[in-house]
């Protein structure tokens, strides 16, 4: 059996007989119904959310001018779009999810480590962080709607979070859980409603920022106090630092984007939709974030990096309600697209006999509370450290996946070998692609060295360093093993 264009020649019964649940089977043409517009709206919430606006507050402290930060944010969108469309090609061509793309790259057993890094570590940690960020916006609303809400518990702290904060967290957690549990169909409807609201609300907030600042020139000429406890890089390296931090935000989706492109009507559809959506969203984000944060700082009379603090100081209740409500919706959208859906799919792939998608959602959601994510967003340094850590972990995974699909596999995947019979204990398949596995481990280890004081510079560029080191190591190892195997007839040391 083989493939016929973008359509697999297998039916559902074939994959069920081999031991696979429907969540990780290749999508048929009838199931691939996501249009370019679906992809255009898909990632909008992943751009305009609370942690991203918080990160921009940090970018304004690294020595660049406001205009330079705007340009850096816009330029970063092209890098992000390139990552998404290139790594999403396997999904749109063969209809396979991220978990099976990992298996094609790393082998059956080898895929477990990168799967855990993406689905369990990054996915669940990001879900917790986004849930806490959203709960802080919800807390503002609850305090405005219910006077005295902030006094519940009389200041008692539970595991480092106040009682009102915990209530808001659990409410927002339940909403995010429900959207994730509903899956892609619910998400598409949700993002279609959210998309126009983002343009209206954040566009309006940007205009507010310019107005309270006294004009565009006051924002562009605002004197920003730079950090004194970190490395101040030249402008070009500061641009790359911003690219790296935003790639940390997109490291998860950039790795597991096939979970969404597997539903694309065609590869052309996902390319047009993702590039246009990412670039347009970032143009609005670049302008709105800088205008709102600097305009808000002028409005408050002091430099402020947290957009929620700015909103909370407004006097108009309806303005607070609408802007915070949209921030809540964008964070819910991000939680579904970037975190809970990939985490659930990956848990399903790790244990396909016991965990399906919905059980994966339950497990990931519960673990996101256990890790106490409110500790990750105490200040702008916390979010930087988190983004760099995610970049260090997933940059190498993306590098190896892209090298394997384009340079090693030549954009071809054998579906019959990929979905081997799980009941056949004697089947001869590639269980571990040692070259890919070693390359990933080397990239992760070197990137994580950046968290040692002596190697701080590595942390600031962790995604790029991990991506390029793992890519280079994989290319070298793959060709070395290939040459050695030719000398040893019939022996392939790249398989176990």
Coordinates of C-alpha atoms in Angstrom, one line a residue:
X1 CA 0.0 0.0 0.0
X2 CA 1.1 3.6 -0.5
X3 CA -0.2 7.1 -0.8
X4 CA -2.2 8.7 -3.5
X5 CA -1.2 12.4 -3.6
X6 CA -2.2 13.9 -0.3
X7 CA -4.8 11.2 0.3
X8 CA -3.9 8.1 2.3
X9 CA -5.0 4.8 0.7
X10 CA -6.1 3.4 4.0
X11 CA -9.4 3.4 5.8
X12 CA -10.2 3.8 9.5
X13 CA -10.6 0.0 10.0
X14 CA -7.0 -0.5 8.8
X15 CA -5.5 1.7 11.5
X16 CA -7.9 0.4 14.2
X17 CA -6.8 -3.2 13.4
X18 CA -3.2 -2.1 13.9
X19 CA -4.0 -0.7 17.3
X20 CA -4.4 3.1 16.7
X21 CA -7.1 5.3 18.0
X22 CA -8.8 7.8 15.7
X23 CA -7.0 10.8 17.2
X24 CA -3.7 9.9 15.7
X25 CA -4.8 8.3 12.4
X26 CA -4.1 10.2 9.2
X27 CA -6.9 12.6 8.3
X28 CA -8.9 11.7 5.1
X29 CA -9.7 14.4 2.4
X30 CA -13.2 14.6 3.8
X31 CA -11.8 15.5 7.2
X32 CA -9.4 18.1 5.9
X33 CA -11.7 21.1 5.8
X34 CA -9.7 23.9 7.3
X35 CA -9.6 26.9 4.8
X36 CA -7.0 29.6 4.5
X37 CA -9.4 31.8 6.6
X38 CA -9.4 29.2 9.4
X39 CA -5.6 29.4 9.5
X40 CA -5.7 33.2 9.2
X41 CA -7.8 33.4 12.4
X42 CA -6.2 30.4 14.2
X43 CA -3.2 32.1 15.6
X44 CA -4.5 35.6 16.2
X45 CA -5.2 34.9 19.9
X46 CA -1.8 33.3 20.2
X47 CA -0.3 36.7 19.3
X48 CA -2.5 39.1 21.3
X49 CA -2.5 37.6 24.8
X50 CA -1.3 38.7 28.2
X51 CA 2.1 37.0 28.4
X52 CA 3.0 38.4 25.0
X53 CA 2.1 41.9 26.1
X54 CA 4.1 41.3 29.3
X55 CA 7.1 40.2 27.2
X56 CA 7.0 43.4 25.2
X57 CA 7.2 45.3 28.5
X58 CA 10.5 43.4 29.0
X59 CA 11.7 44.1 25.4
X60 CA 11.4 47.9 26.1
X61 CA 14.0 47.5 28.8
X62 CA 16.8 46.0 26.7
X63 CA 18.1 49.3 25.2
X64 CA 16.2 49.6 22.0
X65 CA 14.0 52.6 21.0
X66 CA 10.2 52.1 20.8
X67 CA 10.4 52.3 17.0
X68 CA 13.1 49.6 16.9
X69 CA 11.0 47.3 19.2
X70 CA 8.1 47.7 16.7
X71 CA 10.3 46.8 13.8
X72 CA 11.8 43.8 15.6
X73 CA 8.3 42.5 16.5
X74 CA 7.2 42.8 12.8
X75 CA 10.3 41.2 11.5
X76 CA 10.0 38.3 13.9
X77 CA 6.6 37.5 12.4
X78 CA 8.3 36.4 9.1
X79 CA 10.7 34.0 11.1
X80 CA 7.7 32.6 13.0
X81 CA 5.6 32.1 9.8
X82 CA 8.5 30.4 8.1
X83 CA 8.8 27.9 11.0
X84 CA 5.1 27.2 11.0
X85 CA 4.6 26.6 7.3
X86 CA 7.8 24.6 6.8
X87 CA 7.3 22.3 9.8
X88 CA 3.6 22.0 9.0
X89 CA 4.2 20.7 5.5
X90 CA 4.3 17.0 6.6
X91 CA 0.9 17.4 8.3
X92 CA -0.8 19.1 5.3
X93 CA 0.7 16.7 2.8
X94 CA 0.0 13.4 4.6
X95 CA -2.7 14.4 7.1
X96 CA -0.7 13.1 10.0
X97 CA -0.5 14.7 13.5
X98 CA 2.6 15.9 15.3
X99 CA 3.0 12.6 17.3
X100 CA 3.3 10.6 14.1
X101 CA 5.7 13.2 12.5
X102 CA 7.9 12.7 15.6
X103 CA 7.8 8.9 15.1
X104 CA 8.9 9.4 11.4
X105 CA 11.8 11.5 12.6
X106 CA 12.9 9.8 15.8
X107 CA 11.6 6.2 15.5
X108 CA 8.9 4.6 17.7
X109 CA 10.7 4.7 21.0
X110 CA 12.9 7.6 20.1
X111 CA 9.9 9.8 19.7
X112 CA 9.0 9.5 23.4
X113 CA 11.6 12.1 24.6
X114 CA 10.7 14.9 22.2
X115 CA 7.0 14.0 22.7
X116 CA 7.4 14.5 26.5
X117 CA 9.4 17.7 26.0
X118 CA 6.6 19.2 23.8
X119 CA 3.4 17.7 25.1
X120 CA 4.2 17.3 28.8
X121 CA 6.8 19.8 29.7
X122 CA 6.1 22.7 27.3
X123 CA 2.4 22.1 26.7
X124 CA 1.3 21.7 30.3
X125 CA 3.7 24.4 31.6
X126 CA 2.4 26.9 29.0
X127 CA -1.2 25.9 29.8
X128 CA -0.7 26.6 33.4
X129 CA 1.1 29.9 32.7
X130 CA -1.6 31.1 30.3
X131 CA -4.3 30.1 32.7
X132 CA -2.8 32.1 35.5
X133 CA -2.3 35.1 33.2
X134 CA -5.9 34.9 32.1
X135 CA -7.0 34.5 35.8
X136 CA -5.3 37.8 36.6
X137 CA -7.5 39.5 34.0
X138 CA -10.5 37.8 35.3
X139 CA -9.6 38.9 38.8
X140 CA -9.7 42.5 37.7
X141 CA -13.2 42.0 36.4
X142 CA -14.4 40.2 39.5
X143 CA -13.1 43.0 41.7
X144 CA -14.9 45.6 39.6
X145 CA -18.2 43.7 39.4
X146 CA -18.2 42.4 43.0
X147 CA -16.9 45.1 45.4
X148 CA -15.2 43.3 48.3
X149 CA -14.3 40.2 46.2
X150 CA -10.6 41.0 46.8
X151 CA -11.1 40.7 50.5
X152 CA -12.3 37.1 50.5
X153 CA -10.1 35.0 52.7
X154 CA -8.8 38.1 54.6
X155 CA -5.4 38.0 53.0
X156 CA -4.8 34.3 53.5
X157 CA -2.4 32.7 51.0
X158 CA -2.8 29.1 49.7
X159 CA 0.4 27.7 48.2
X160 CA 1.6 31.2 47.3
X161 CA -1.7 32.5 45.8
X162 CA -4.5 34.5 47.5
X163 CA -8.0 33.1 47.9
X164 CA -9.5 35.5 45.4
X165 CA -6.7 34.7 43.0
X166 CA -7.2 31.0 43.4
X167 CA -10.9 31.3 42.7
X168 CA -10.3 33.3 39.6
X169 CA -7.6 30.8 38.5
X170 CA -10.0 27.9 38.9
X171 CA -12.8 29.6 37.0
X172 CA -10.6 30.5 34.1
X173 CA -9.1 27.0 34.2
X174 CA -12.5 25.5 33.9
X175 CA -13.4 27.6 30.9
X176 CA -10.1 26.8 29.1
X177 CA -10.6 23.1 29.9
X178 CA -14.1 23.2 28.3
X179 CA -12.8 24.8 25.1
X180 CA -9.9 22.3 24.9
X181 CA -12.3 19.4 25.6
X182 CA -14.5 20.5 22.7
X183 CA -11.6 20.2 20.3
X184 CA -10.9 21.8 16.9
X185 CA -14.5 22.4 15.8
X186 CA -15.3 24.5 18.8
X187 CA -12.0 26.3 18.5
X188 CA -12.6 27.3 14.9
X189 CA -16.0 28.8 15.8
X190 CA -14.4 30.6 18.8
X191 CA -11.6 32.1 16.8
X192 CA -13.9 33.3 14.0
X193 CA -15.8 35.4 16.6
X194 CA -12.7 36.5 18.4
X195 CA -10.7 37.7 15.3
X196 CA -12.7 40.9 14.5
X197 CA -12.9 41.8 18.2
X198 CA -9.1 41.8 18.5
X199 CA -8.8 44.4 15.7
X200 CA -11.5 46.6 17.2
X201 CA -10.4 46.4 20.9
X202 CA -6.6 46.5 20.5
X203 CA -6.8 49.0 17.7
X204 CA -8.9 51.2 20.1
X205 CA -6.5 50.7 22.9
X206 CA -3.6 51.7 20.7
X207 CA -5.4 55.0 19.8
X208 CA -6.0 55.5 23.6
X209 CA -2.3 55.1 24.2
X210 CA -1.4 57.7 21.6
X211 CA -4.1 60.1 22.9
X212 CA -3.1 59.9 26.6
X213 CA 0.6 60.2 25.7
X214 CA -0.1 63.5 23.9
X215 CA 0.8 62.3 20.5
X216 CA 2.8 59.7 18.5
X217 CA 6.1 61.6 18.9
X218 CA 5.8 61.4 22.7
X219 CA 5.6 57.7 22.5
X220 CA 8.5 57.4 20.1
X221 CA 10.7 59.7 22.2
X222 CA 9.8 58.3 25.6
X223 CA 12.9 57.7 27.7
X224 CA 12.9 54.1 28.8
X225 CA 14.9 53.0 31.8
X226 CA 17.0 50.0 30.7
X227 CA 18.0 47.1 32.8
X228 CA 21.2 47.5 34.8
X229 CA 21.6 43.9 35.9
X230 CA 21.8 42.2 32.5
X231 CA 23.9 42.2 29.3
X232 CA 23.1 45.2 27.1
X233 CA 23.6 44.0 23.5
X234 CA 24.2 46.0 20.3
X235 CA 21.0 46.8 18.4
X236 CA 21.4 43.9 15.9
X237 CA 21.8 41.3 18.7
X238 CA 18.9 42.9 20.6
X239 CA 16.8 42.3 17.6
X240 CA 17.8 38.6 17.5
X241 CA 17.2 38.4 21.3
X242 CA 13.6 39.6 20.6
X243 CA 13.3 37.0 17.8
X244 CA 14.5 34.4 20.2
X245 CA 12.1 35.2 22.9
X246 CA 9.1 35.2 20.5
X247 CA 10.3 31.9 19.1
X248 CA 10.2 30.7 22.7
X249 CA 6.5 31.7 22.7
X250 CA 6.0 29.9 19.4
X251 CA 8.4 27.0 20.1
X252 CA 5.6 24.7 21.1
X253 CA 3.2 25.5 18.1
X254 CA 6.2 25.6 15.8
X255 CA 7.1 22.0 16.7
X256 CA 3.5 20.5 16.8
X257 CA 1.9 22.6 14.1
X258 CA 1.0 19.4 12.2
X259 CA -1.7 18.9 14.8
X260 CA -3.4 21.7 12.9
X261 CA -2.1 21.5 9.3
X262 CA -3.3 17.8 9.2
X263 CA -6.7 19.4 8.8
X264 CA -5.8 21.8 6.0
X265 CA -7.6 21.4 2.6
X266 CA -4.1 21.6 1.0
X267 CA -0.6 22.7 1.6
X268 CA -1.2 25.9 -0.3
X269 CA -4.1 26.6 2.1
X270 CA -2.0 26.4 5.2
X271 CA 0.9 28.4 3.7
X272 CA -1.3 31.3 2.6
X273 CA -3.4 31.3 5.8
X274 CA -0.6 31.0 8.3
X275 CA 1.8 33.5 6.7
X276 CA -0.9 36.2 6.2
X277 CA -2.4 35.6 9.6
X278 CA 0.9 35.6 11.5
X279 CA 2.2 38.7 9.7
X280 CA -1.0 40.8 10.0
X281 CA -1.5 39.8 13.6
X282 CA 2.1 40.8 14.5
X283 CA 1.8 44.2 12.7
X284 CA -1.2 45.1 14.9
X285 CA 0.5 43.5 17.9
X286 CA 3.8 45.5 17.4
X287 CA 2.0 48.8 17.1
X288 CA -0.7 48.2 19.8
X289 CA 1.7 46.7 22.4
X290 CA 4.2 49.5 22.3
X291 CA 1.6 52.3 22.1
X292 CA -0.5 50.8 25.0
X293 CA 2.5 50.1 27.3
X294 CA 4.3 53.4 26.7
X295 CA 1.1 55.4 26.5
X296 CA -0.1 53.7 29.7
X297 CA 3.2 54.5 31.4
X298 CA 2.9 58.2 30.6
X299 CA -0.7 58.0 31.8
X300 CA 0.3 56.4 35.1
X301 CA 3.3 58.7 35.5
X302 CA 5.8 55.8 35.8
X303 CA 7.2 53.1 33.6
X304 CA 4.9 50.1 33.6
X305 CA 5.4 46.7 31.9
X306 CA 2.1 44.9 32.8
X307 CA -0.9 45.7 30.5
X308 CA -3.3 44.5 33.2
X309 CA -2.0 47.1 35.7
X310 CA -2.6 49.8 33.1
X311 CA -6.1 48.6 32.4
X312 CA -6.9 48.3 36.1
X313 CA -6.2 52.0 36.5
X314 CA -8.9 53.1 34.0
X315 CA -11.9 54.9 35.4
X316 CA -14.4 53.7 32.8
X317 CA -16.0 50.4 33.9
X318 CA -17.2 49.4 30.4
X319 CA -13.8 50.0 28.8
X320 CA -12.2 47.8 31.5
X321 CA -14.9 45.1 30.9
X322 CA -14.6 45.0 27.1
X323 CA -10.8 45.2 26.9
X324 CA -10.3 42.6 29.7
X325 CA -12.9 40.4 28.3
X326 CA -11.1 40.3 24.9
X327 CA -7.8 39.6 26.7
X328 CA -9.5 36.7 28.4
X329 CA -10.8 35.3 25.1
X330 CA -7.4 35.6 23.4
X331 CA -5.7 33.8 26.3
X332 CA -8.4 31.0 26.1
X333 CA -7.7 30.7 22.4
X334 CA -3.9 30.5 23.0
X335 CA -4.4 27.9 25.7
X336 CA -6.3 25.7 23.2
X337 CA -4.2 26.1 20.1
X338 CA -0.8 26.2 21.6
X339 CA -1.1 24.2 24.8
X340 CA -3.9 21.9 25.7
X341 CA -4.7 20.4 22.3
X342 CA -1.0 19.5 21.5
X343 CA -0.5 18.2 25.1
X344 CA -3.6 16.0 24.8
X345 CA -2.6 14.6 21.4
X346 CA 0.9 13.9 22.7
X347 CA -0.4 12.1 25.8
X348 CA -2.7 10.0 23.5
X349 CA 0.3 9.1 21.3
X350 CA 2.5 8.1 24.2
X351 CA -0.1 5.7 25.6
X352 CA -2.6 5.1 22.7
X353 CA -4.2 2.1 24.3
X354 CA -5.2 3.9 27.5
X355 CA -5.4 7.6 26.6
X356 CA -7.5 9.2 23.9
X357 CA -7.7 12.9 23.2
X358 CA -10.3 13.8 25.8
X359 CA -8.5 11.8 28.5
X360 CA -5.4 13.6 27.5
X361 CA -7.1 17.0 28.0
X362 CA -8.2 15.9 31.5
X363 CA -4.7 14.7 32.5
X364 CA -2.9 17.8 31.1
X365 CA -5.4 20.2 32.7
X366 CA -5.0 18.6 36.2
X367 CA -1.2 18.7 36.0
X368 CA -1.3 22.4 34.9
X369 CA -2.7 23.2 38.4
X370 CA -0.2 20.9 40.3
X371 CA 2.8 22.8 38.9
X372 CA 1.6 26.1 40.6
X373 CA 2.1 28.3 37.5
X374 CA 1.6 31.6 39.4
X375 CA 5.2 31.3 40.4
X376 CA 6.3 31.7 36.7
X377 CA 4.9 35.3 36.2
X378 CA 6.0 37.3 39.2
X379 CA 7.9 39.9 37.1
X380 CA 9.2 40.5 33.6
X381 CA 12.4 38.5 34.4
X382 CA 10.3 35.4 35.2
X383 CA 8.6 35.5 31.8
X384 CA 11.9 35.9 30.0
X385 CA 13.4 32.9 31.8
X386 CA 10.4 30.8 31.0
X387 CA 10.5 31.7 27.3
X388 CA 14.2 31.1 27.0
X389 CA 13.8 27.7 28.8
X390 CA 11.0 26.6 26.4
X391 CA 13.1 27.8 23.4
X392 CA 16.1 25.8 24.8
X393 CA 14.0 22.6 25.0
X394 CA 12.0 22.8 21.8
X395 CA 14.4 24.6 19.4
X396 CA 16.5 21.4 19.0
X397 CA 13.3 19.4 18.4
X398 CA 12.2 21.7 15.5
X399 CA 15.7 21.7 14.0
X400 CA 15.9 17.9 13.9
X401 CA 12.3 17.5 12.5
X402 CA 12.9 20.0 9.7
X403 CA 16.3 18.5 8.7
X404 CA 14.8 15.0 8.7
X405 CA 11.8 15.8 6.6
X406 CA 13.5 17.9 4.0
X407 CA 17.1 16.6 3.8
X408 CA 16.8 13.0 5.0
X409 CA 13.4 11.9 3.9
X410 CA 13.2 14.2 0.9
X411 CA 9.6 15.2 1.9
X412 CA 8.4 11.5 1.6
X413 CA 6.8 9.5 4.4
X414 CA 5.8 5.8 4.1
X415 CA 2.4 5.6 5.8
X416 CA 2.5 1.7 6.0
X417 CA 5.8 1.7 7.9
X418 CA 4.9 4.7 10.0
X419 CA 1.7 3.1 11.2
X420 CA 3.1 -0.4 11.8
X421 CA 1.1 -3.1 13.5
X422 CA 1.3 -2.5 17.3
X423 CA 0.2 -6.1 17.9
X424 CA 3.1 -7.6 15.9
X425 CA 5.9 -8.1 18.4
X426 CA 8.3 -9.4 15.8
X427 CA 8.0 -6.6 13.3
X428 CA 11.3 -5.1 12.2
X429 CA 11.1 -1.3 12.4
X430 CA 13.3 1.6 13.3
X431 CA 12.7 1.9 17.1
X432 CA 15.3 4.7 17.6
X433 CA 16.9 7.1 15.1
X434 CA 20.1 7.4 17.1
X435 CA 21.4 10.3 15.0
X436 CA 18.3 12.4 15.6
X437 CA 18.1 11.4 19.2
X438 CA 21.7 12.4 19.9
X439 CA 21.4 15.6 18.0
X440 CA 18.4 16.6 20.0
X441 CA 20.0 15.8 23.4
X442 CA 23.2 17.7 22.4
X443 CA 21.1 20.7 21.3
X444 CA 19.0 20.7 24.5
X445 CA 22.0 20.3 26.8
X446 CA 24.0 23.1 25.2
X447 CA 21.0 25.4 25.2
X448 CA 20.3 24.8 28.9
X449 CA 23.8 25.7 29.8
X450 CA 22.6 29.2 29.4
X451 CA 21.0 29.0 32.8
X452 CA 24.4 28.8 34.4
X453 CA 25.7 32.4 35.2
X454 CA 28.9 31.9 33.1
X455 CA 26.9 31.0 30.0
X456 CA 24.1 33.6 30.3
X457 CA 24.5 34.7 26.7
X458 CA 23.4 31.2 25.5
X459 CA 20.1 31.6 27.4
X460 CA 19.3 34.8 25.6
X461 CA 19.6 33.1 22.2
X462 CA 18.6 29.6 23.3
X463 CA 16.1 28.8 20.5
X464 CA 18.5 29.7 17.7
X465 CA 21.5 28.0 19.3
X466 CA 19.5 24.8 20.0
X467 CA 17.9 24.8 16.6
X468 CA 21.2 25.2 14.6
X469 CA 23.4 23.0 16.8
X470 CA 20.9 20.1 16.7
X471 CA 20.4 20.6 12.9
X472 CA 24.1 20.5 12.2
X473 CA 24.8 17.6 14.6
X474 CA 22.0 15.6 12.9
X475 CA 23.3 16.3 9.4
X476 CA 26.9 15.2 10.4
X477 CA 25.8 12.1 12.3
X478 CA 23.3 11.0 9.6
X479 CA 25.8 11.2 6.8
X480 CA 28.6 9.7 8.9
X481 CA 26.4 6.7 9.8
X482 CA 25.3 6.4 6.1
X483 CA 28.9 6.2 4.9
X484 CA 29.9 3.8 7.6
X485 CA 26.9 1.6 6.9
X486 CA 27.9 1.3 3.2
X487 CA 31.2 -0.2 4.4
X488 CA 29.5 -2.6 6.7
X489 CA 27.2 -4.5 4.3
X490 CA 23.7 -4.9 5.6
X491 CA 24.5 -3.2 9.0
X492 CA 22.7 0.1 9.8
X493 CA 24.0 1.4 13.1
X494 CA 21.4 4.2 12.9
X495 CA 18.7 1.7 14.0
X496 CA 18.1 -0.3 17.1

